[in-house]
Each structure stands twice: as structure tokens, then as C-alpha cells.
């Protein structure tokens, strides 16, 4: 039986950089999740009897919300729901299923790299029919609907057992429980020379993959240890846990410190990698070298043709604005189109759909291609493995030869987390006020050549996104960018992105903090960071 339940709107259901993210107790308020899901169903485009993909990263509260979403889909006219076994689907696997099943969209339950558990974070994200995150027009429509909602529709029947593969029905809607890995692995077979990677591993190449007790565990075990024959134990922390084992499933130098320290040993594995809560981010480490996400994007773009799925070359590259300009140098040298978008994978969707770019990436550990419409952690690892197998060099050799050919872009992101929201807004407002007078100002040896607040006009649909971050460029090309995170759930997070370009190979062996020292000090002066936030140092440096 379908019930229409009266409700009252919440005023805080505005999706951020990547869907609606809040603390679990916030989501547990009566009707909170129901309201948001109904707002999605009311606002999005979907034909009668549409197909909906549902999956999540297995974090605390996933099971409850998946049941709700299925019962609500059944009451809202969907014809079929495709759901991963036990509710598990990595974000890129969900994107792939939306595309292959010709779904009208998908609901991904995840707060990505944010910690989980009863007091941790939870999130709901809607992806559209191309498999990508809903663009701003759609998230705005969902938000508008959430502010006027007076009722939601839900089936009173219980949702089926999601541990059993196969089809069942609820209110006439088919619920299809699928193996979360099979379709994804089939897609990877079409892109990479998995037999060659397997032979490389059999010949003694060693790797470690840290799934961080998050969603990529089953994918990594099936692909790296199963299909590619890496020894058991190659995948660590491979069982998804509701609280990620108490950890923070963010593959960076802070939260993947153990993996990195293993790779820094002289007798460590040749290659290390990690992925995040929902499997879309990646960390790439070689013995003795951590590859920065911006460098990884540039190196992948320069070498993608070595993988069979990209053998014909790539159409172009896109990066988010704060991502370093290392990829731009590859595009310039190879005559490829280059696009600079605001932060958020959703901005790549139109460029990928229009065939303008093949490879996309972000400083926030995201890399991907036109194979799906999300960034893809396991894809990035397989791309690196394919490149390593073909070139037969170490990660370090590949990175250093890339710098010799294209120059090195020293890069760091400094995060100031959970700072007072008013202080953060004040800092950004002050920067914006001073932009017009900044050009020509000197700070030590640095002279400002340009300063602006980034805005983006989508070259495909003409939509405009303003206030996407303050950029200050110095003569010589060094750059500092200030912006507030759109994914935090407490206070505000200030992100300061710093980069310095170095063409001289004799100066490529410096530590990033040394190469960036003057810029870091200048950023504090220009941004008035310590004065306004009361913080002497960032919480996280990536
Ligand atoms: C999300 C977005 C990314 C973005 C990242 C950080 O990633 O999909 O495009 O770069 O957040 O965003 P912000 O700087 O606003 O916090 P994920 O992996 O959290 O879905």
C-alpha cells in the first residue's frame, strides 16, 4: 500500500560541492532523509517507469536510507531499481550502471572521504542520466522543491533482502540486486591491458592497495588479487566497515600515512595506492615518491595512449581551477584542448558528453576519463599500472622524466578546518574587496600580475558559475588560490592552494615546502589567515 505522509520543509537541504552532506544525527531527524529524497523525485527529469540506480559506500545509516529510497521509488512511479548487493556500489560503479542500464538517474549514499559512524557524516547525492553528478540547475531545482515540500510518498511494504542477488517486486516496481563489481570489471577490461599488468606482477612487480575499510575493498580484491593475480594481502583494510574502522577514508598523506611510510622503505613495494570512502578518489605512491594529484593528472594525460582504451589519443584535458597547471603544460606541448572549471566533478560532465575532453582531474585526489561521469579511484590505479607495465620503469623514473620534459610544478594545499564561519566569510570578503587594487603590488620578490574571483561559463550550455575562488597570480606564473570548501559539515574549511613552476631540472629535487616557502608566507600576508582565523598553521597539508 502506498501512503502519502504529511511533512514540513527543512531550510538547510541545499546540496554543496557534491550532494547534501550532514552529520548522521542531522540526517536521523524525523522525515529529513525522506524530504530530500522526495524533493529529488519531484524535481528531476524522469519518464514513466524509469530505471533508478541506488548504491552507497556502506557507511553507517546506509542500510536504513537505501530501504527508504527503494520504498519511496516504488511509491513514486519508478519501474525498476538497480541496487548493489548489500547496498554497496562505488560512486564510479554507480555512474557506469546508470549509463549501461539507461537509467534516468541514480542515488548515491555517501559522504565520500568524510569519516563515518553514528556521529560521523552521511550524504545523499543525485546523479543524472549521463551518470554524472547533477549539475547546478538540477541541484537548485531540488533545493527549491525541498523548501516547499508538504508530503512524501512511500510504500508500506518492506524493501526486499538486499543480500540476495536477483529480482523481486515491491508495488509492481522491480528491485534488481546485482553484483557490484561485475559490470565495473567488464568496463575496465575494455580500457586496460589487464593481461599485460598481470604478467608485470607475475614478473616480480609488487604493489599494495589500501581500501581504508571503505567501498573499494571488494573491487580491489576482485581486480588486483583476483583478475590480476597479485598475492593475497596486496589489498589491505579490504573489508568495508560502517565506521571505516574509526579511520578517516581520505587517501592523503595524513590519513594514508601508514601506506606511505611502507612505500618510503628501501625494500617497500614498487607501487602503492589507496582510495576513499566511495571509491572515486585515489592516492598514487611509488617507492620513495608520493605523486601529487595534480602531477598524476598531467602524467596520466601524457601517457594515456599506452592503455588500449586510449590508444587513439585523447581529445583534451580538463582540471578544476585550483588544480595545478602541470596538465596545461602537457596540453600545450601536445596540442590538446585544455579546460579550467570550478571545483566539483559535475562541471566536467558537459565537456565529456560533448567529446571535448577525455581526461579530467582535480587536486583533491580525483582523476578520471570519459568511461564514466565520476572520478574513479580504481581506474586511476589501473591506468598507472598499465603505464608502468608498458614503460617498464619505476614510478620515480616516470615522475622525474615527466618533470624534465614539462618542468615541475611545486604544489601544496593548506586546509584550515572547522574555523569560525564568520571569520572565514570575512576573510574571503576582504580578499574580494581588495582584488581590484592588487595588480602591481609587491610582496618580497613576488609581484602580483593578476587577481580575480574565478567565474566559469560552461562552453556547452552557456551556464555561468560565479564566486568560485580568489586567484592571485604573480609574475612568473606562481599562484595562490583561496576558497571555502563546499563539502565540510562543521564550521568552515578554508583551502589555500599554492603553486610555483620550475623549468630548470637542476632545481627539481627541492622539497615542496622549501620551493613554496615565500609563497606560503605571502599567502598569509595577503589572506590575513592567522590574524582572522587565529590559526598559526594549517590542519592538513596535501
Ligand atoms: C568532492 C567533489 C570534488 C571536489 C571535492 C572537494 O569530492 O566531487 O569535485 O574537488 O569534493 O571539494 P571542496 O573543496 O568543495 O571540499 P568527493 O570525493 O568528496 O565527492
Coordinates of C-alpha atoms and ligand atoms in Angstrom, one line a residue:
X1 CA 0.0 0.0 0.0
X2 CA 1.3 3.5 -0.8
X3 CA 1.0 6.1 1.8
X4 CA 1.2 9.9 1.4
X5 CA 2.8 11.3 4.6
X6 CA 2.4 15.0 5.5
X7 CA 5.7 16.7 6.3
X8 CA 7.2 20.2 6.8
X9 CA 10.1 21.5 4.9
X10 CA 13.7 21.9 6.2
X11 CA 15.5 25.0 5.2
X12 CA 19.0 23.5 5.0
X13 CA 18.8 21.0 2.2
X14 CA 20.9 22.9 -0.3
X15 CA 23.4 20.5 -2.0
X16 CA 27.1 21.5 -1.7
X17 CA 30.0 20.7 -3.9
X18 CA 28.9 17.1 -4.1
X19 CA 25.3 16.5 -2.8
X20 CA 23.8 17.0 0.6
X21 CA 26.3 16.2 3.4
X22 CA 25.4 16.5 7.1
X23 CA 26.2 14.7 10.4
X24 CA 24.4 11.4 10.8
X25 CA 22.2 12.7 13.7
X26 CA 21.1 15.5 11.5
X27 CA 20.0 13.1 8.8
X28 CA 18.3 11.0 11.5
X29 CA 15.8 13.7 12.3
X30 CA 12.2 12.5 11.5
X31 CA 11.5 12.9 7.8
X32 CA 14.9 14.6 7.0
X33 CA 16.1 11.9 4.5
X34 CA 12.5 11.3 3.2
X35 CA 12.0 15.0 2.4
X36 CA 15.3 15.2 0.5
X37 CA 14.6 12.0 -1.5
X38 CA 11.1 13.2 -2.3
X39 CA 12.5 16.6 -3.4
X40 CA 14.8 14.7 -5.8
X41 CA 12.0 12.6 -7.2
X42 CA 9.8 15.7 -7.7
X43 CA 12.5 17.9 -9.3
X44 CA 14.3 15.6 -11.7
X45 CA 13.5 14.6 -15.2
X46 CA 12.3 11.0 -15.4
X47 CA 10.0 9.2 -17.8
X48 CA 7.2 6.9 -16.5
X49 CA 8.5 3.6 -15.2
X50 CA 12.1 5.0 -15.2
X51 CA 15.1 3.0 -14.0
X52 CA 16.9 4.2 -10.9
X53 CA 20.3 3.0 -9.7
X54 CA 20.8 3.1 -5.9
X55 CA 24.0 2.4 -4.0
X56 CA 26.3 3.6 -1.3
X57 CA 29.7 3.3 0.3
X58 CA 28.4 1.1 3.1
X59 CA 28.8 3.8 5.8
X60 CA 26.6 3.9 9.0
X61 CA 22.9 4.7 8.1
X62 CA 23.3 3.5 4.5
X63 CA 21.1 0.5 5.1
X64 CA 18.2 2.4 6.5
X65 CA 18.3 5.1 3.8
X66 CA 18.6 2.5 1.0
X67 CA 15.4 0.8 2.3
X68 CA 13.7 4.1 2.4
X69 CA 14.8 5.1 -1.1
X70 CA 13.5 1.8 -2.5
X71 CA 10.1 2.1 -0.8
X72 CA 9.8 5.7 -1.9
X73 CA 10.9 4.9 -5.5
X74 CA 8.2 2.3 -5.6
X75 CA 5.6 4.9 -4.5
X76 CA 6.8 7.5 -7.0
X77 CA 6.3 5.6 -10.3
X78 CA 9.7 4.1 -10.9
X79 CA 9.6 0.9 -12.9
X80 CA 12.9 -0.6 -11.8
X81 CA 15.5 0.0 -9.2
X82 CA 19.0 -1.5 -9.7
X83 CA 20.9 -1.8 -6.4
X84 CA 24.2 -3.2 -5.4
X85 CA 24.3 -6.3 -3.2
X86 CA 24.0 -5.2 0.4
X87 CA 23.5 -1.7 -0.9
X88 CA 27.2 -1.4 -1.9
X89 CA 28.2 0.4 -5.1
X90 CA 31.3 2.6 -5.5
X91 CA 30.5 6.0 -7.0
X92 CA 32.2 5.2 -10.3
X93 CA 30.4 1.8 -10.5
X94 CA 27.1 3.6 -9.9
X95 CA 27.9 6.0 -12.7
X96 CA 28.7 3.1 -15.0
X97 CA 25.4 1.4 -14.2
X98 CA 23.3 4.5 -14.8
X99 CA 24.8 4.6 -18.2
X100 CA 24.7 1.0 -19.2
X101 CA 21.2 0.4 -17.8
X102 CA 19.9 3.6 -19.4
X103 CA 18.6 4.8 -16.0
X104 CA 17.1 8.2 -15.6
X105 CA 19.5 8.7 -12.7
X106 CA 20.9 7.3 -9.5
X107 CA 21.0 8.0 -5.8
X108 CA 24.5 7.6 -4.3
X109 CA 24.6 7.5 -0.5
X110 CA 28.0 8.7 0.6
X111 CA 29.9 11.5 2.3
X112 CA 32.9 10.4 0.3
X113 CA 36.2 10.9 2.3
X114 CA 34.4 12.3 5.4
X115 CA 34.5 10.0 8.4
X116 CA 31.5 7.8 9.2
X117 CA 29.8 6.1 12.2
X118 CA 26.9 7.2 14.4
X119 CA 28.4 10.6 15.0
X120 CA 30.1 10.8 11.6
X121 CA 29.0 12.2 8.3
X122 CA 26.3 11.0 5.8
X123 CA 25.3 12.2 2.4
X124 CA 22.9 11.8 -0.4
X125 CA 23.8 12.7 -4.0
X126 CA 21.8 12.5 -7.2
X127 CA 23.4 11.7 -10.5
X128 CA 21.6 12.3 -13.8
X129 CA 21.2 10.1 -16.8
X130 CA 24.7 10.7 -18.2
X131 CA 26.0 9.0 -15.0
X132 CA 27.4 12.3 -13.6
X133 CA 26.6 14.4 -10.6
X134 CA 23.6 16.6 -11.0
X135 CA 24.6 20.0 -12.5
X136 CA 23.8 23.2 -10.6
X137 CA 20.5 23.7 -12.4
X138 CA 19.2 20.4 -11.1
X139 CA 20.6 20.7 -7.6
X140 CA 18.9 24.2 -7.4
X141 CA 15.6 22.7 -8.5
X142 CA 15.9 20.0 -5.8
X143 CA 16.7 22.7 -3.2
X144 CA 13.7 24.8 -4.3
X145 CA 11.4 21.8 -4.0
X146 CA 12.8 20.9 -0.6
X147 CA 11.7 24.4 0.7
X148 CA 8.0 23.9 -0.3
X149 CA 7.5 20.2 0.3
X150 CA 4.4 19.2 2.2
X151 CA 4.2 15.5 1.7
X152 CA 6.2 12.4 0.6
X153 CA 5.1 9.1 -0.8
X154 CA 6.2 5.8 0.5
X155 CA 5.3 2.2 0.2
X156 CA 4.2 0.5 3.4
X157 CA 5.7 -2.8 2.1
X158 CA 9.1 -3.9 3.4
X159 CA 12.0 -3.5 1.0
X160 CA 13.5 -6.8 -0.2
X161 CA 16.5 -8.5 1.3
X162 CA 19.5 -6.8 -0.4
X163 CA 21.9 -9.7 0.4
X164 CA 20.3 -11.9 -2.2
X165 CA 21.2 -11.4 -5.9
X166 CA 18.2 -11.4 -8.3
X167 CA 14.9 -9.7 -8.9
X168 CA 11.8 -9.2 -6.7
X169 CA 8.9 -6.7 -6.7
X170 CA 7.5 -4.0 -4.4
X171 CA 4.3 -2.3 -5.5
X172 CA 4.9 -3.5 -9.0
X173 CA 8.4 -2.0 -9.2
X174 CA 11.2 -4.4 -9.9
X175 CA 14.1 -4.4 -7.5
X176 CA 17.2 -5.9 -9.1
X177 CA 20.0 -6.8 -6.7
X178 CA 23.3 -7.1 -8.6
X179 CA 26.9 -8.0 -8.0
X180 CA 28.5 -4.5 -7.5
X181 CA 31.8 -5.5 -9.1
X182 CA 31.0 -7.5 -12.3
X183 CA 29.9 -4.7 -14.7
X184 CA 32.7 -2.4 -13.4
X185 CA 35.3 -5.1 -14.1
X186 CA 33.9 -5.7 -17.5
X187 CA 34.3 -2.0 -18.3
X188 CA 37.9 -2.0 -17.0
X189 CA 38.7 -5.0 -19.4
X190 CA 37.8 -2.7 -22.3
X191 CA 40.1 0.1 -21.2
X192 CA 43.3 -1.6 -20.0
X193 CA 45.6 -4.4 -21.0
X194 CA 44.9 -6.4 -17.8
X195 CA 46.9 -9.4 -19.1
X196 CA 50.0 -7.2 -19.5
X197 CA 49.6 -5.9 -16.0
X198 CA 49.1 -9.4 -14.8
X199 CA 52.4 -10.5 -16.5
X200 CA 54.2 -7.5 -15.0
X201 CA 53.0 -8.5 -11.5
X202 CA 53.9 -12.2 -12.2
X203 CA 57.4 -11.0 -13.2
X204 CA 58.0 -9.6 -9.7
X205 CA 56.5 -6.1 -9.7
X206 CA 55.0 -5.6 -6.2
X207 CA 52.1 -3.4 -5.1
X208 CA 50.0 -2.6 -2.0
X209 CA 46.4 -1.2 -2.2
X210 CA 44.8 0.4 0.9
X211 CA 41.0 0.3 0.7
X212 CA 40.7 2.1 4.0
X213 CA 37.9 -0.1 5.2
X214 CA 35.7 1.5 2.6
X215 CA 33.9 0.6 -0.6
X216 CA 36.8 -0.3 -2.9
X217 CA 37.6 -3.4 -0.8
X218 CA 35.5 -5.8 -2.8
X219 CA 36.5 -4.2 -6.1
X220 CA 40.2 -4.2 -5.3
X221 CA 40.2 -7.8 -4.1
X222 CA 38.4 -9.0 -7.2
X223 CA 40.5 -7.0 -9.6
X224 CA 44.0 -6.8 -8.1
X225 CA 44.2 -10.1 -6.3
X226 CA 41.6 -12.0 -8.5
X227 CA 41.9 -10.8 -12.1
X228 CA 45.5 -9.6 -11.9
X229 CA 46.8 -12.4 -9.7
X230 CA 48.5 -10.2 -7.1
X231 CA 49.3 -12.2 -3.9
X232 CA 46.7 -12.3 -1.1
X233 CA 47.4 -9.4 1.3
X234 CA 48.1 -7.0 -1.6
X235 CA 44.8 -5.3 -0.6
X236 CA 44.8 -4.1 3.0
X237 CA 41.9 -2.8 5.0
X238 CA 39.7 -4.5 2.4
X239 CA 36.5 -5.1 4.3
X240 CA 34.1 -2.2 4.2
X241 CA 33.0 -1.2 7.7
X242 CA 30.2 1.2 8.7
X243 CA 32.7 3.4 10.5
X244 CA 35.7 2.7 8.3
X245 CA 37.4 1.1 11.3
X246 CA 37.3 4.5 13.1
X247 CA 39.5 6.0 10.4
X248 CA 39.1 8.9 8.0
X249 CA 38.8 7.4 4.5
X250 CA 40.7 10.1 2.8
X251 CA 43.7 8.9 0.8
X252 CA 46.2 11.6 1.6
X253 CA 49.5 12.0 3.4
X254 CA 47.7 12.3 6.8
X255 CA 45.2 9.5 6.6
X256 CA 47.2 7.1 4.5
X257 CA 50.4 7.7 6.4
X258 CA 51.0 4.0 7.1
X259 CA 50.8 3.1 3.4
X260 CA 53.1 6.0 2.5
X261 CA 55.7 5.0 5.2
X262 CA 55.8 1.4 3.9
X263 CA 56.5 2.8 0.4
X264 CA 59.3 5.0 1.7
X265 CA 61.3 1.9 2.8
X266 CA 64.1 0.8 0.5
X267 CA 62.6 -2.7 0.5
X268 CA 59.0 -1.5 0.2
X269 CA 56.6 -2.4 -2.6
X270 CA 57.2 -0.9 -6.1
X271 CA 53.8 0.8 -6.1
X272 CA 51.2 1.8 -3.6
X273 CA 47.7 3.2 -3.9
X274 CA 44.6 4.0 -1.9
X275 CA 41.1 5.1 -2.5
X276 CA 38.5 6.9 -0.4
X277 CA 35.1 6.2 1.2
X278 CA 33.1 5.9 -2.0
X279 CA 35.9 4.8 -4.4
X280 CA 36.2 7.9 -6.5
X281 CA 39.5 9.4 -5.2
X282 CA 43.0 8.0 -5.5
X283 CA 46.4 8.2 -4.0
X284 CA 49.4 7.1 -6.1
X285 CA 52.7 6.3 -4.4
X286 CA 55.9 4.8 -5.8
X287 CA 58.9 3.6 -3.8
X288 CA 60.4 6.7 -2.4
X289 CA 57.9 9.1 -4.1
X290 CA 54.4 10.4 -3.4
X291 CA 52.8 11.6 -6.7
X292 CA 50.8 14.7 -6.1
X293 CA 47.3 14.5 -7.6
X294 CA 48.0 17.4 -10.0
X295 CA 51.1 15.7 -11.3
X296 CA 49.3 12.4 -11.6
X297 CA 46.7 14.1 -13.8
X298 CA 49.5 15.5 -16.0
X299 CA 51.3 12.2 -16.2
X300 CA 48.2 10.2 -17.0
X301 CA 47.3 12.7 -19.7
X302 CA 50.8 12.4 -21.2
X303 CA 50.8 8.6 -21.1
X304 CA 47.2 7.5 -21.5
X305 CA 47.8 6.4 -25.1
X306 CA 49.8 3.5 -23.7
X307 CA 46.5 1.9 -22.5
X308 CA 44.4 0.2 -25.2
X309 CA 41.2 2.2 -24.4
X310 CA 43.0 5.4 -25.1
X311 CA 45.4 4.3 -27.9
X312 CA 43.9 6.7 -30.4
X313 CA 44.9 9.6 -28.3
X314 CA 42.9 11.9 -26.1
X315 CA 40.6 14.8 -27.2
X316 CA 41.6 17.2 -24.4
X317 CA 42.1 17.7 -20.7
X318 CA 40.1 19.4 -18.0
X319 CA 41.1 20.3 -14.5
X320 CA 39.4 22.2 -11.7
X321 CA 40.7 25.8 -11.3
X322 CA 42.7 25.2 -8.0
X323 CA 44.4 22.1 -9.5
X324 CA 48.0 22.9 -10.6
X325 CA 48.8 23.9 -14.1
X326 CA 51.0 20.9 -14.7
X327 CA 48.4 19.4 -17.0
X328 CA 48.2 22.6 -19.0
X329 CA 51.9 22.2 -19.9
X330 CA 51.1 18.7 -21.3
X331 CA 48.2 20.1 -23.3
X332 CA 50.3 23.0 -24.7
X333 CA 53.1 20.7 -25.8
X334 CA 50.9 18.1 -27.3
X335 CA 48.4 20.5 -28.9
X336 CA 45.5 19.3 -26.8
X337 CA 42.4 21.3 -25.8
X338 CA 42.6 22.4 -22.1
X339 CA 39.7 23.5 -19.9
X340 CA 39.7 25.1 -16.4
X341 CA 36.4 24.5 -14.5
X342 CA 35.2 25.3 -10.9
X343 CA 35.8 22.7 -8.2
X344 CA 33.3 19.9 -8.4
X345 CA 33.2 16.9 -10.8
X346 CA 29.8 18.0 -12.0
X347 CA 31.5 20.7 -14.1
X348 CA 33.3 18.1 -16.3
X349 CA 30.0 16.4 -17.4
X350 CA 29.1 18.6 -20.3
X351 CA 32.7 18.7 -21.6
X352 CA 32.9 14.9 -21.5
X353 CA 29.4 14.5 -23.1
X354 CA 30.4 16.9 -25.9
X355 CA 33.6 14.9 -26.6
X356 CA 35.7 18.0 -25.8
X357 CA 37.9 16.2 -23.2
X358 CA 38.9 12.7 -22.4
X359 CA 40.8 13.0 -19.2
X360 CA 39.8 15.1 -16.2
X361 CA 41.3 15.7 -12.8
X362 CA 41.4 17.6 -9.6
X363 CA 43.9 18.5 -6.9
X364 CA 41.5 16.8 -4.4
X365 CA 42.8 13.3 -5.5
X366 CA 40.3 12.8 -8.3
X367 CA 41.2 11.6 -11.7
X368 CA 39.0 10.0 -14.4
X369 CA 38.0 9.9 -18.0
X370 CA 35.1 9.7 -20.3
X371 CA 34.5 6.0 -19.4
X372 CA 32.1 7.2 -16.7
X373 CA 31.0 10.6 -15.4
X374 CA 32.6 10.4 -12.0
X375 CA 36.2 10.4 -10.9
X376 CA 37.4 6.9 -10.4
X377 CA 40.0 5.6 -7.9
X378 CA 40.5 2.1 -9.2
X379 CA 40.6 3.3 -12.8
X380 CA 43.4 5.7 -11.9
X381 CA 45.3 2.8 -10.2
X382 CA 44.8 0.6 -13.3
X383 CA 45.9 3.4 -15.6
X384 CA 49.1 3.8 -13.6
X385 CA 49.7 0.0 -13.6
X386 CA 49.2 -0.1 -17.4
X387 CA 51.6 2.7 -17.9
X388 CA 54.2 1.1 -15.5
X389 CA 53.8 -2.3 -17.2
X390 CA 54.4 -0.8 -20.7
X391 CA 57.2 1.6 -19.8
X392 CA 58.9 -0.9 -17.5
X393 CA 60.3 2.0 -15.4
X394 CA 59.7 2.8 -11.7
X395 CA 57.2 5.4 -10.6
X396 CA 60.1 7.7 -9.6
X397 CA 61.7 7.4 -13.0
X398 CA 58.4 8.2 -14.8
X399 CA 57.7 11.2 -12.5
X400 CA 61.2 12.6 -12.9
X401 CA 61.3 12.2 -16.6
X402 CA 57.9 14.0 -16.8
X403 CA 59.4 16.9 -14.9
X404 CA 62.4 17.0 -17.2
X405 CA 60.2 17.2 -20.2
X406 CA 57.5 19.5 -19.0
X407 CA 59.0 21.2 -15.9
X408 CA 58.0 20.7 -12.3
X409 CA 55.0 22.5 -10.7
X410 CA 55.6 22.5 -6.9
X411 CA 52.2 22.4 -5.3
X412 CA 50.6 22.2 -1.9
X413 CA 47.1 22.7 -0.5
X414 CA 46.7 24.0 3.1
X415 CA 43.5 23.3 4.8
X416 CA 42.2 25.2 7.9
X417 CA 39.4 23.1 9.2
X418 CA 36.4 23.9 11.3
X419 CA 37.2 27.5 11.6
X420 CA 34.5 30.0 12.6
X421 CA 32.2 30.5 9.6
X422 CA 32.0 34.3 10.1
X423 CA 35.8 34.6 10.2
X424 CA 36.0 32.6 7.0
X425 CA 33.4 34.6 5.2
X426 CA 35.1 37.8 6.4
X427 CA 38.5 36.6 5.1
X428 CA 37.0 35.9 1.7
X429 CA 35.0 39.2 1.6
X430 CA 38.1 41.2 2.5
X431 CA 40.1 39.5 -0.3
X432 CA 37.3 40.2 -2.8
X433 CA 37.2 43.8 -1.7
X434 CA 41.0 44.2 -2.4
X435 CA 41.1 42.4 -5.7
X436 CA 40.8 45.5 -7.9
X437 CA 43.8 47.1 -6.3
X438 CA 46.1 44.1 -6.1
X439 CA 47.7 44.0 -9.5
X440 CA 51.2 45.5 -9.4
X441 CA 51.6 45.1 -5.6
X442 CA 54.9 43.6 -4.5
X443 CA 55.4 41.1 -1.7
X444 CA 59.1 40.3 -1.2
X445 CA 60.3 39.1 -4.6
X446 CA 56.7 38.4 -5.8
X447 CA 54.7 40.9 -7.8
X448 CA 51.0 40.4 -8.4
X449 CA 50.2 40.2 -12.1
X450 CA 46.5 39.3 -12.0
X451 CA 43.9 38.9 -9.3
X452 CA 40.3 37.8 -9.8
X453 CA 37.3 35.9 -8.4
X454 CA 37.0 32.9 -10.7
X455 CA 33.8 32.6 -12.7
X456 CA 33.1 30.0 -15.4
X457 CA 30.9 30.0 -18.4
X458 CA 30.2 26.4 -19.5
X459 CA 31.2 26.2 -23.1
X460 CA 28.4 23.7 -23.9
X461 CA 25.3 25.1 -22.2
X462 CA 26.4 28.6 -21.5
X463 CA 25.6 28.4 -17.8
X464 CA 27.6 30.7 -15.6
X465 CA 29.0 30.0 -12.1
X466 CA 30.4 32.9 -10.2
X467 CA 32.5 33.4 -7.0
X468 CA 34.4 30.1 -7.4
X469 CA 37.6 31.1 -5.6
X470 CA 40.0 34.0 -5.4
X471 CA 43.1 33.6 -7.7
X472 CA 46.2 35.7 -7.2
X473 CA 48.8 35.2 -9.9
X474 CA 52.3 36.5 -9.7
X475 CA 54.7 37.4 -12.5
X476 CA 56.5 34.2 -13.4
X477 CA 53.3 32.2 -13.0
X478 CA 53.3 31.4 -9.3
X479 CA 49.8 31.3 -8.0
X480 CA 47.8 31.3 -4.8
X481 CA 44.1 30.5 -4.7
X482 CA 41.7 30.9 -1.7
X483 CA 38.3 29.3 -1.5
X484 CA 36.0 27.8 1.1
X485 CA 35.2 24.1 0.9
X486 CA 31.7 23.0 -0.2
X487 CA 31.9 19.6 1.4
X488 CA 32.6 20.2 5.1
X489 CA 29.9 19.6 7.7
X490 CA 31.1 21.7 10.6
X491 CA 32.1 25.4 10.6
X492 CA 34.0 26.4 7.6
X493 CA 37.1 24.9 5.9
X494 CA 39.5 27.4 4.2
X495 CA 41.6 25.9 1.4
X496 CA 44.7 27.7 0.3
X497 CA 46.2 26.3 -2.9
X498 CA 49.8 27.2 -3.7
X499 CA 51.9 26.6 -6.8
X500 CA 55.3 27.5 -8.2
X501 CA 56.6 26.5 -11.6
X502 CA 60.2 25.4 -12.0
X503 CA 61.6 24.7 -15.5
X504 CA 65.2 24.1 -14.5
X505 CA 65.8 20.3 -13.9
X506 CA 68.6 21.2 -11.5
X507 CA 66.1 22.7 -9.2
X508 CA 63.6 19.8 -9.3
X509 CA 64.8 17.9 -6.2
X510 CA 63.8 20.5 -3.7
X511 CA 61.2 19.8 -1.0
X512 CA 57.8 21.4 -1.9
X513 CA 57.8 23.3 1.4
X514 CA 61.2 24.8 0.5
X515 CA 60.2 25.7 -3.1
X516 CA 56.9 27.2 -1.8
X517 CA 58.2 29.0 1.3
X518 CA 58.0 32.5 0.1
X519 CA 54.6 32.0 -1.5
X520 CA 53.3 30.4 1.8
X521 CA 54.4 33.4 3.8
X522 CA 52.9 35.8 1.2
X523 CA 49.6 33.9 1.2
X524 CA 49.3 34.5 5.0
X525 CA 50.0 38.2 4.5
X526 CA 47.5 38.7 1.6
X527 CA 44.9 36.4 3.1
X528 CA 45.4 37.7 6.7
X529 CA 44.9 34.0 7.6
X530 CA 46.5 33.8 11.0
X531 CA 45.0 37.2 12.1
X532 CA 41.5 36.3 11.0
X533 CA 41.3 32.6 11.9
X534 CA 43.6 32.6 15.0
X535 CA 45.4 29.6 13.5
X536 CA 49.2 29.6 13.3
X537 CA 49.3 26.7 10.8
X538 CA 47.0 24.6 8.6
X539 CA 45.4 21.4 10.0
X540 CA 46.2 19.4 6.9
X541 CA 48.7 19.9 4.1
X542 CA 48.1 17.8 1.0
Ligands
LIG1 C1 34.0 16.4 -4.0 C2 33.8 16.9 -5.4 C3 35.2 17.3 -6.0 C4 35.8 18.3 -5.1 C5 35.9 17.8 -3.7 C6 36.4 18.9 -2.7 O1 34.7 15.2 -4.0 O2 33.3 15.9 -6.2 O3 35.0 17.7 -7.3 O4 37.1 18.6 -5.6 O5 34.7 17.4 -3.2 O6 35.5 19.9 -2.7 P1 35.6 21.1 -1.7 O7 37.0 21.7 -1.9 O8 34.5 22.0 -2.0 O9 35.6 20.5 -0.3 P2 34.2 14.0 -3.1 O10 35.3 13.0 -3.3 O11 34.1 14.5 -1.7 O12 32.9 13.6 -3.7

